[in-house]
Amino acid sequence: MEINVAITPKGKLHSVSLWKHKEGKQLESNQFLKQFNEKKKPTDAFKVGEDIIAVEGAEKASQAVATSAKKGWLMFREVFVKKKDKKDMEEYDDDREHAEEGEHGHEDEEHHDE
């Protein structure tokens, strides 16, 4: 299996695409691949059944894509991102996580008011 892991200039995971594989076409579907688009942190699990929804009937291949995407991203960050920039990215990741938690908390409050 050959995959492409696209990284933004700031070191964020942008997208994942498949170049060559022996699995069915569903593995190339936007529905599966868009799970990786700019929303994961390198500390996320990237695990089928946890934060990745597998292609039905291709669970092992789905996990292989997720694992490869995470490894590619981590290698990029380790090799090409300067230490200062890594710290900035970690702070950005933390800020984004807290913002998402706040959004979910706010939604819950609105739901209780209804």
Backbone as a printed PyTorch tensor [residue, N CA C, xyz], in Angstrom:
tensor([[[  0.8480,  -1.1720,   0.0000],
         [  0.0000,   0.0000,   0.0000],
         [  0.8940,   1.2360,   0.0000]],

        [[  0.5940,   2.1740,  -0.8730],
         [  1.3200,   3.4410,  -0.9110],
         [  0.3300,   4.5710,  -0.6650]],

        [[  0.6470,   5.4080,   0.3210],
         [ -0.2340,   6.5330,   0.6100],
         [  0.5460,   7.8370,   0.5320]],

        [[ -0.1960,   8.9050,   0.3410],
         [  0.3650,  10.2520,   0.3320],
         [ -0.1780,  10.9790,   1.5550]],

        [[  0.7080,  11.5340,   2.3340],
         [  0.3150,  12.3260,   3.4950],
         [  0.7010,  13.7660,   3.1910]],

        [[ -0.2950,  14.6260,   3.0060],
         [ -0.0410,  16.0360,   2.6990],
         [  0.0070,  16.8320,   3.9960]],

        [[  1.0660,  17.6200,   4.1310],
         [  1.2990,  18.4210,   5.3320],
         [  1.2680,  19.8950,   4.9410]],

        [[  0.6440,  20.7250,   5.7680],
         [  0.6170,  22.1620,   5.5020],
         [  1.9930,  22.7610,   5.7860]],

        [[  2.2490,  23.9800,   5.2950],
         [  3.5310,  24.6350,   5.5890],
         [  3.7890,  24.8080,   7.0890]],

        [[  2.7260,  24.8270,   7.8820],
         [  2.8880,  24.9710,   9.3310],
         [  3.0090,  23.6270,  10.0400]],

        [[  3.0790,  22.5400,   9.2630],
         [  3.2830,  21.2330,   9.8630],
         [  2.0240,  20.5150,  10.2940]],

        [[  0.8740,  20.9550,   9.8270],
         [ -0.3930,  20.3060,  10.1650],
         [ -0.7280,  19.2480,   9.1230]],

        [[ -1.4090,  18.1960,   9.5410],
         [ -1.8700,  17.1760,   8.6120],
         [ -2.9930,  17.7700,   7.7790]],

        [[ -2.8060,  17.8120,   6.4740],
         [ -3.8040,  18.3970,   5.5830],
         [ -4.7410,  17.3400,   5.0250]],

        [[ -4.1650,  16.2910,   4.4500],
         [ -4.9990,  15.2470,   3.8600],
         [ -4.1880,  13.9810,   3.6390]],

        [[ -4.9150,  12.9210,   3.3860],
         [ -4.3250,  11.6240,   3.0970],
         [ -4.9760,  11.1080,   1.8270]],

        [[ -4.1750,  10.5510,   0.9410],
         [ -4.7180,   9.9310,  -0.2680],
         [ -3.9590,   8.6370,  -0.5430]],

        [[ -4.6080,   7.7480,  -1.2640],
         [ -3.9930,   6.4640,  -1.6090],
         [ -3.5110,   6.4910,  -3.0340]],

        [[ -2.2990,   6.0080,  -3.2400],
         [ -1.7370,   5.9320,  -4.5890],
         [ -1.8780,   4.5350,  -5.1480]],

        [[ -1.5110,   3.5560,  -4.3520],
         [ -1.4790,   2.1880,  -4.8420],
         [ -1.8810,   1.2550,  -3.7060]],

        [[ -2.8490,   0.3950,  -3.9790],
         [ -3.2630,  -0.5810,  -2.9770],
         [ -4.0400,  -1.6980,  -3.6620]],

        [[ -4.2540,  -2.7690,  -2.9270],
         [ -4.9610,  -3.9300,  -3.4680],
         [ -6.3620,  -4.0670,  -2.8920]],

        [[ -6.7900,  -3.0820,  -2.1400],
         [ -8.1130,  -3.1160,  -1.5230],
         [ -9.1540,  -2.5660,  -2.4910]],

        [[-10.4050,  -2.6140,  -2.0790],
         [-11.4850,  -2.0920,  -2.9110],
         [-11.4500,  -0.5720,  -3.0020]],

        [[-12.2240,  -0.0500,  -3.9270],
         [-12.2870,   1.4020,  -4.1670],
         [-12.8240,   2.1740,  -2.9640]],

        [[-13.5620,   1.5080,  -2.0670],
         [-14.1280,   2.2220,  -0.9170],
         [-13.0430,   2.8530,  -0.0470]],

        [[-11.8620,   2.2490,  -0.0510],
         [-10.7650,   2.7850,   0.7540],
         [-10.3230,   4.1540,   0.2400]],

        [[-10.6120,   4.4430,  -1.0240],
         [-10.2740,   5.7350,  -1.6240],
         [-11.3980,   6.7570,  -1.4710]],

        [[-12.4820,   6.3670,  -0.8440],
         [-13.6480,   7.2520,  -0.7580],
         [-13.3610,   8.4900,   0.0820]],

        [[-13.9780,   9.5880,  -0.3110],
         [-13.8500,  10.8320,   0.4640],
         [-14.3750,  10.6440,   1.8760]],

        [[-15.4300,   9.8550,   2.0090],
         [-16.0170,   9.6340,   3.3290],
         [-14.9820,   9.0630,   4.3000]],

        [[-14.1570,   8.1430,   3.8330],
         [-13.1180,   7.5750,   4.6910],
         [-11.9390,   8.5290,   4.8460]],

        [[-11.4200,   9.0220,   3.7410],
         [-10.1800,   9.8110,   3.7720],
         [-10.3440,  11.1860,   4.4070]],

        [[-11.5400,  11.7760,   4.3270],
         [-11.7090,  13.1180,   4.8900],
         [-11.5820,  13.1300,   6.4170]],

        [[-11.6160,  11.9600,   7.0340],
         [-11.4220,  11.8850,   8.4910],
         [-10.0550,  12.4190,   8.9140]],

        [[ -9.1190,  12.4320,   7.9730],
         [ -7.7560,  12.8520,   8.2830],
         [ -7.5200,  14.3370,   8.0000]],

        [[ -8.4430,  14.9960,   7.3400],
         [ -8.2340,  16.3680,   6.8650],
         [ -8.1800,  17.3810,   8.0030]],

        [[ -6.9970,  17.8580,   8.3010],
         [ -6.7560,  18.9870,   9.2060],
         [ -7.4640,  18.9040,  10.5470]],

        [[ -7.7510,  17.7210,  11.0470],
         [ -8.4480,  17.6950,  12.3240],
         [ -7.7880,  16.8210,  13.3750]],

        [[ -6.7370,  16.1390,  13.0090],
         [ -6.0780,  15.2450,  13.9520],
         [ -4.8440,  15.9010,  14.5550]],

        [[ -4.5330,  15.4810,  15.7580],
         [ -3.2800,  15.8730,  16.3950],
         [ -2.4000,  14.6360,  16.4210]],

        [[ -1.0930,  14.8040,  16.4420],
         [ -0.2340,  13.6190,  16.4620],
         [ -0.4210,  12.7730,  17.7160]],

        [[ -1.0080,  13.3490,  18.7460],
         [ -1.2600,  12.5790,  19.9620],
         [ -2.5780,  11.8190,  19.9010]],

        [[ -3.3880,  12.0570,  18.8600],
         [ -4.6340,  11.3080,  18.6980],
         [ -4.3180,   9.8470,  18.4250]],

        [[ -5.2780,   8.9940,  18.6690],
         [ -5.0630,   7.5510,  18.5580],
         [ -4.8590,   7.0740,  17.1210]],

        [[ -5.5920,   7.6500,  16.1780],
         [ -5.5690,   7.1660,  14.7950],
         [ -5.9000,   5.6740,  14.7840]],

        [[ -6.9390,   5.2900,  15.5280],
         [ -7.3040,   3.8810,  15.6400],
         [ -8.7390,   3.6630,  15.1890]],

        [[ -8.9000,   2.6260,  14.3810],
         [-10.2230,   2.2130,  13.9400],
         [-11.0350,   1.8410,  15.1750]],

        [[-12.2480,   2.3440,  15.2300],
         [-13.1200,   2.0760,  16.3650],
         [-12.9790,   3.0900,  17.4760]],

        [[-11.9500,   3.9050,  17.4080],
         [-11.7350,   4.9330,  18.4240],
         [-11.9830,   6.3150,  17.8280]],

        [[-11.1100,   6.7360,  16.9220],
         [-11.2970,   8.0360,  16.2830],
         [-11.3000,   7.9400,  14.7590]],

        [[-11.2720,   6.7280,  14.2430],
         [-11.3480,   6.4870,  12.8050],
         [-12.4550,   5.4680,  12.5470]],

        [[-13.3270,   5.7780,  11.6050],
         [-14.3720,   4.8460,  11.1900],
         [-13.8450,   4.0780,   9.9860]],

        [[-13.7860,   2.7600,  10.1200],
         [-13.2270,   1.9060,   9.0700],
         [-14.1810,   1.7770,   7.8920]],

        [[-13.6040,   1.4660,   6.7450],
         [-14.3920,   1.0770,   5.5850],
         [-14.9060,  -0.3280,   5.8790]],

        [[-16.2040,  -0.5230,   5.7160],
         [-16.8020,  -1.8220,   6.0050],
         [-16.1490,  -2.9140,   5.1630]],

        [[-15.7290,  -3.9770,   5.8260],
         [-15.0770,  -5.0840,   5.1450],
         [-13.5920,  -4.8730,   4.9060]],

        [[-13.0800,  -3.7150,   5.2800],
         [-11.6540,  -3.4170,   5.0840],
         [-11.0740,  -2.7910,   6.3480]],

        [[-11.3920,  -3.3960,   7.4780],
         [-10.9630,  -2.8410,   8.7580],
         [ -9.4420,  -2.8250,   8.8990]],

        [[ -8.7910,  -3.9240,   8.5200],
         [ -7.3240,  -3.9790,   8.6380],
         [ -6.6640,  -2.9700,   7.7080]],

        [[ -7.1660,  -2.8550,   6.4950],
         [ -6.6090,  -1.8820,   5.5450],
         [ -6.8660,  -0.4610,   6.0300]],

        [[ -8.0360,  -0.2170,   6.6190],
         [ -8.3500,   1.1070,   7.1630],
         [ -7.3710,   1.4680,   8.2670]],

        [[ -7.0690,   0.4960,   9.1300],
         [ -6.1060,   0.7450,  10.2020],
         [ -4.7130,   0.9660,   9.6370]],

        [[ -4.3670,   0.2490,   8.5710],
         [ -3.0550,   0.4370,   7.9420],
         [ -2.9150,   1.8530,   7.3980]],

        [[ -3.9790,   2.3840,   6.8070],
         [ -3.9540,   3.7640,   6.3040],
         [ -3.7770,   4.7310,   7.4730]],

        [[ -4.5550,   4.5380,   8.5330],
         [ -4.4780,   5.4280,   9.6960],
         [ -3.0880,   5.3970,  10.3320]],

        [[ -2.5330,   4.2170,  10.4990],
         [ -1.2040,   4.0820,  11.0960],
         [ -0.1430,   4.7370,  10.2170]],

        [[ -0.2330,   4.5030,   8.9140],
         [  0.7310,   5.1030,   7.9840],
         [  0.6310,   6.6200,   7.9850]],

        [[ -0.5920,   7.1390,   8.0500],
         [ -0.7810,   8.5930,   8.0780],
         [ -0.1310,   9.1890,   9.3220]],

        [[ -0.3660,   8.5670,  10.4620],
         [  0.2120,   9.0760,  11.7060],
         [  1.7380,   8.9990,  11.6750]],

        [[  2.2710,   7.8730,  11.2310],
         [  3.7300,   7.7260,  11.1730],
         [  4.3540,   8.7470,  10.2240]],

        [[  3.7310,   8.9380,   9.0620],
         [  4.2530,   9.9140,   8.1050],
         [  4.2600,  11.3140,   8.6790]],

        [[  3.1860,  11.6690,   9.3600],
         [  3.0740,  12.9960,   9.9650],
         [  4.1180,  13.1840,  11.0660]],

        [[  4.2450,  12.1790,  11.9200],
         [  5.2220,  12.2840,  13.0050],
         [  6.6460,  12.3710,  12.4740]],

        [[  6.9530,  11.5990,  11.4350],
         [  8.3000,  11.6750,  10.8460],
         [  8.5570,  13.0540,  10.2620]],

        [[  7.5620,  13.6100,   9.5640],
         [  7.7130,  14.9480,   8.9990],
         [  8.0080,  15.9520,  10.0990]],

        [[  7.2140,  15.9170,  11.1470],
         [  7.4000,  16.8710,  12.2420],
         [  8.7700,  16.7170,  12.8860]],

        [[  9.2110,  15.4910,  13.0570],
         [ 10.5020,  15.2410,  13.7010],
         [ 11.6680,  15.7210,  12.8410]],

        [[ 11.5860,  15.4980,  11.5460],
         [ 12.7030,  15.8050,  10.6510],
         [ 12.7080,  17.2560,  10.1890]],

        [[ 11.5400,  17.7930,   9.8470],
         [ 11.5020,  19.0810,   9.1640],
         [ 11.0510,  20.2670,  10.0030]],

        [[ 10.4890,  20.0300,  11.1510],
         [  9.9740,  21.1390,  11.9560],
         [ 10.9830,  21.4780,  13.0450]],

        [[ 11.3230,  22.7580,  13.1180],
         [ 12.2800,  23.2240,  14.1240],
         [ 11.6800,  23.1040,  15.5190]],

        [[ 12.5480,  23.0010,  16.5050],
         [ 12.1090,  22.8150,  17.8850],
         [ 11.1340,  23.9120,  18.3190]],

        [[ 11.4380,  25.1720,  18.0160],
         [ 10.5590,  26.2760,  18.3950],
         [  9.1900,  26.1130,  17.7390]],

        [[  9.1920,  25.7400,  16.4620],
         [  7.9320,  25.5620,  15.7570],
         [  7.1390,  24.3930,  16.3220]],

        [[  7.8310,  23.3370,  16.7560],
         [  7.1450,  22.2020,  17.3750],
         [  6.4180,  22.6580,  18.6320]],

        [[  7.0900,  23.5040,  19.4310],
         [  6.4680,  24.0160,  20.6530],
         [  5.2370,  24.8420,  20.2950]],

        [[  5.3500,  25.6920,  19.2710],
         [  4.2090,  26.4880,  18.8240],
         [  3.0640,  25.5850,  18.3710]],

        [[  3.3910,  24.5110,  17.6440],
         [  2.3570,  23.5930,  17.1730],
         [  1.6770,  22.8980,  18.3400]],

        [[  2.4620,  22.4900,  19.3360],
         [  1.8790,  21.8370,  20.4980],
         [  0.9490,  22.7940,  21.2310]],

        [[  1.3540,  24.0580,  21.3590],
         [  0.4900,  25.0490,  21.9930],
         [ -0.7700,  25.2570,  21.1630]],

        [[ -0.6240,  25.3100,  19.8300],
         [ -1.7770,  25.4480,  18.9380],
         [ -2.7120,  24.2540,  19.1140]],

        [[ -2.1350,  23.0400,  19.1420],
         [ -2.9450,  21.8370,  19.3270],
         [ -3.7000,  21.9020,  20.6480]],

        [[ -3.0080,  22.3160,  21.7270],
         [ -3.6500,  22.4240,  23.0330],
         [ -4.7580,  23.4670,  23.0170]],

        [[ -4.4910,  24.6400,  22.4180],
         [ -5.5030,  25.6920,  22.3300],
         [ -6.7180,  25.2050,  21.5570]],

        [[ -6.4750,  24.5000,  20.4540],
         [ -7.5660,  24.0010,  19.6240],
         [ -8.3910,  22.9690,  20.3870]],

        [[ -7.7150,  22.1060,  21.1370],
         [ -8.4150,  21.0930,  21.9170],
         [ -9.2990,  21.7490,  22.9710]],

        [[ -8.7740,  22.7690,  23.6610],
         [ -9.5600,  23.4640,  24.6780],
         [-10.7430,  24.1970,  24.0490]],

        [[-10.5410,  24.7730,  22.8840],
         [-11.6290,  25.4670,  22.1920],
         [-12.7220,  24.4850,  21.8140]],

        [[-12.3320,  23.3080,  21.3290],
         [-13.3180,  22.2960,  20.9610],
         [-14.0710,  21.8150,  22.1880]],

        [[-13.3760,  21.6470,  23.3060],
         [-14.0330,  21.2410,  24.5450],
         [-15.0270,  22.3070,  24.9780]],

        [[-14.6570,  23.5690,  24.8460],
         [-15.5520,  24.6700,  25.1910],
         [-16.7800,  24.6990,  24.3100]],

        [[-16.5890,  24.4310,  23.0130],
         [-17.7220,  24.3980,  22.0910],
         [-18.6770,  23.2890,  22.4720]],

        [[-18.1460,  22.1160,  22.8080],
         [-19.0020,  21.0010,  23.1720],
         [-19.7410,  21.2990,  24.4690]],

        [[-19.0540,  21.9160,  25.4160],
         [-19.6990,  22.2770,  26.6720],
         [-20.8100,  23.2730,  26.4490]],

        [[-20.5890,  24.2410,  25.5540],
         [-21.5940,  25.2460,  25.2450],
         [-22.8030,  24.6040,  24.5820]],

        [[-22.5580,  23.6630,  23.6790],
         [-23.6620,  22.9770,  23.0190],
         [-24.4940,  22.2270,  24.0440]],

        [[-23.8210,  21.5860,  25.0130],
         [-24.5460,  20.8540,  26.0350],
         [-25.4210,  21.7910,  26.8490]],

        [[-24.8940,  22.9900,  27.1760],
         [-25.6770,  23.9510,  27.9370],
         [-26.9090,  24.3710,  27.1590]],

        [[-26.7420,  24.6420,  25.8670],
         [-27.8820,  25.0370,  25.0470],
         [-28.9060,  23.9220,  24.9860]],

        [[-28.4390,  22.6920,  24.9110],
         [-29.3350,  21.5540,  24.8230],
         [-30.1740,  21.4360,  26.0940]],

        [[-29.5680,  21.7030,  27.2550],
         [-30.2860,  21.6020,  28.5180],
         [-31.3210,  22.7130,  28.6720]],

        [[-31.0910,  23.8590,  28.0180],
         [-32.0270,  24.9680,  28.1200],
         [-33.3000,  24.7220,  27.3290]],

        [[-33.2360,  23.8290,  26.3450],
         [-34.3960,  23.6260,  25.4620],
         [-35.4980,  22.8850,  26.1200]]])
